[in-house]
Amino acid sequence: MTSAEETLRTARDLVRREGGGVAAVADQIDDTFLRAVELVDACTGKVFVTGSGTSGAVARRMAHLLSVCGTPAVFLPGMDALHGTMGAVAPGDLLFTLSRGGESDELNDLSTRLRSRGVPVIALTAAPESTLGRLADLTVVIDPGPEVDPGGVIAMGSTLATAVWGDALAAVLMRRRGYGWEQVLFTHPAGAVGKRADLPDELPPLGDA
């Protein structure tokens, strides 16, 4: 096998492993997903999403897509929060904490402090028995397996799995709330999306929307 062939095979194998991990999330969406929907629906304030490292990048993405889909959300950097930004979070708000291993000290400290102020914490983790998994009000297990991350160390496929769970949440909440395309485009006037002259067909509502 030539160097070029080996390079392409390696890249394709990685993409297939990550794709398999993402697909596996469909079978992990269970009653905890329904409970998360209920908690967000009951939230009278804002939804905050936190994480560190690659999970932080996914947390920022999740907060953005929730907002795009009609659920006001803000990314809260864990370490910044411990330097005072957590003052922005108040009773009535809700916190999602993303951490595959559940042992990031800054996220666990933040989550514990906000829980003590009456803010519910939803943990998205592969380790339900971790510190984060045990302290959260609701622990959602998202575990696509160690093979989706190189060496079981570098967070690649595992963060994609968490991201797609967040995508499912945003899409379901959008339909439950009857959030329409006109509202989406009003808050997304920039780029190719904002220049669209036609609207997609309206999404059918879910639940009591």
C-alpha positions as a printed Julia matrix, in Angstrom:
209×3 Matrix{Float64}:
   0.0    0.0    0.0
   1.38   3.4   -0.99
   1.73   6.28   1.42
  -1.17   8.08  -0.29
  -3.42   5.02  -0.03
  -2.55   4.56   3.64
  -3.26   8.22   4.34
  -6.69   8.03   2.7
  -7.52   4.75   4.45
  -6.59   6.21   7.84
  -8.73   9.32   7.27
 -11.72   7.29   6.03
 -11.5    4.85   8.93
 -11.59   7.74  11.42
 -14.61   9.31   9.76
 -16.45   5.96   9.75
 -15.71   5.37  13.44
 -16.89   8.85  14.36
 -19.98   8.49  12.18
 -20.81   5.21  13.91
 -20.47   6.88  17.29
 -22.83   9.67  16.27
 -25.39   7.18  14.94
 -25.22   5.25  18.23
 -26.57   8.29  20.08
 -30.02   7.63  18.58
 -30.33   4.5   20.72
 -29.13   6.4   23.82
 -31.9    9.01  23.63
 -34.24   7.88  26.41
 -36.35   9.17  29.27
 -33.54  11.5   30.35
 -34.02  13.34  27.05
 -37.71  13.79  27.85
 -36.83  15.05  31.32
 -34.34  17.52  29.85
 -37.06  18.84  27.52
 -39.37  19.26  30.52
 -36.73  21.13  32.52
 -35.99  23.51  29.64
 -39.7   24.07  29.03
 -40.16  24.9   32.72
 -37.2   27.3   32.75
 -38.42  30.86  33.32
 -35.0   32.43  32.75
 -32.13  31.66  30.43
 -30.4   28.41  29.63
 -26.66  28.45  30.24
 -24.31  25.88  28.71
 -20.79  25.27  30.03
 -17.83  23.06  29.26
 -14.04  23.14  29.05
 -11.65  22.3   26.25
 -13.32  20.59  23.29
 -16.47  20.17  25.37
 -16.41  23.96  25.74
 -16.44  24.34  21.96
 -19.42  22.0   21.78
 -21.13  23.87  24.64
 -20.75  27.16  22.75
 -22.22  25.51  19.64
 -25.12  24.06  21.63
 -25.97  27.43  23.18
 -25.88  29.05  19.75
 -28.19  26.47  18.15
 -30.64  26.53  21.03
 -30.9   30.31  20.56
 -31.29  29.98  16.79
 -34.13  27.5   17.36
 -36.02  29.71  19.81
 -34.64  28.71  23.21
 -32.63  31.65  24.63
 -29.24  30.24  25.67
 -25.8   31.57  26.56
 -22.38  29.9   26.63
 -20.75  30.25  30.06
 -16.98  29.52  30.13
 -16.28  27.47  33.24
 -13.15  29.24  34.44
 -14.5   32.7   33.65
 -17.56  31.82  35.71
 -15.32  31.06  38.71
 -13.82  34.54  38.33
 -17.2   36.19  38.78
 -19.23  35.62  35.62
 -21.44  33.14  37.44
 -23.07  36.24  38.93
 -25.03  36.41  35.68
 -26.83  33.19  36.57
 -29.89  33.59  38.8
 -32.74  31.49  40.19
 -35.05  30.6   37.32
 -32.12  29.84  35.03
 -30.86  26.4   34.02
 -27.33  25.03  33.47
 -26.16  22.33  31.08
 -22.67  21.07  31.99
 -20.81  19.13  29.29
 -17.93  16.9   30.38
 -17.17  13.45  29.02
 -15.22  12.3   32.07
 -17.14  14.39  34.6
 -14.04  15.28  36.62
 -13.21  18.82  35.48
 -12.76  20.65  38.77
 -13.86  24.06  37.5
 -17.08  22.68  36.0
 -17.93  20.68  39.1
 -17.25  23.67  41.35
 -19.41  25.9   39.15
 -22.21  23.35  38.98
 -22.19  22.8   42.74
 -22.27  26.54  43.48
 -25.13  27.19  41.08
 -27.14  24.26  42.42
 -26.8   25.77  45.87
 -28.49  28.89  44.47
 -31.44  26.89  43.17
 -30.29  26.54  39.55
 -30.97  23.05  38.14
 -27.95  21.34  36.56
 -28.19  18.91  33.66
 -24.99  16.92  33.09
 -24.1   15.52  29.67
 -21.39  12.94  30.32
 -20.17   9.45  29.47
 -19.46   8.8   33.17
 -22.64   8.77  35.27
 -20.71   7.74  38.4
 -18.3   10.67  38.07
 -18.37  13.69  40.36
 -20.46  15.61  37.83
 -22.77  12.68  37.19
 -23.51  12.32  40.88
 -24.04  16.0   41.69
 -26.34  16.94  38.8
 -30.1   17.16  39.09
 -30.33  15.2   35.83
 -27.53  13.11  34.35
 -27.74  12.3   30.64
 -25.37   9.55  29.55
 -23.89  10.01  26.07
 -21.28   7.32  25.5
 -20.39   6.4   21.9
 -17.5    4.23  23.13
 -13.74   4.83  23.42
 -13.02   3.82  19.81
 -14.43   7.11  18.49
 -11.61   9.08  20.13
  -7.97   8.48  19.08
  -6.37   6.49  21.87
  -9.56   6.98  23.87
  -7.96  10.29  24.85
  -8.37  12.99  22.19
 -11.97  14.22  22.27
 -13.15  13.91  18.68
 -16.06  11.53  18.08
 -17.27  11.79  21.67
 -17.83  15.52  21.33
 -19.64  15.02  18.02
 -21.95  12.61  19.85
 -22.69  15.24  22.49
 -23.22  17.84  19.78
 -25.82  15.77  17.96
 -27.72  15.17  21.22
 -27.84  18.95  21.63
 -29.02  19.32  18.02
 -31.89  16.91  18.74
 -32.85  18.93  21.82
 -32.83  22.23  19.93
 -34.93  20.81  17.07
 -37.49  19.21  19.4
 -37.85  22.38  21.47
 -38.3   24.43  18.3
 -41.25  22.27  17.24
 -42.76  22.09  20.74
 -42.72  25.87  20.97
 -44.06  26.46  17.48
 -41.03  28.58  16.65
 -41.37  29.41  12.96
 -39.0   30.13  10.11
 -39.91  33.83  10.05
 -38.69  34.08  13.65
 -35.53  32.15  12.81
 -34.69  34.43   9.9
 -35.48  37.58  11.87
 -32.77  36.7   14.38
 -30.45  35.38  11.65
 -30.39  38.23   9.09
 -26.73  37.83   8.13
 -25.1   35.46   5.65
 -26.76  33.28   3.03
 -29.5   32.27   5.48
 -30.53  35.89   5.99
 -30.68  36.48   2.23
 -33.22  33.72   1.6
 -36.31  34.98  -0.19
 -38.35  31.82   0.37
 -39.24  30.03   3.58
 -39.16  26.27   4.11
 -42.42  24.5    4.88
 -43.41  25.03   8.5
 -42.47  22.22  10.86
 -45.39  20.34  12.43
 -45.74  21.08  16.15
 -44.95  18.57  18.88
 -46.69  18.02  22.2
 -48.83  20.89  23.46
 -47.34  23.53  21.14
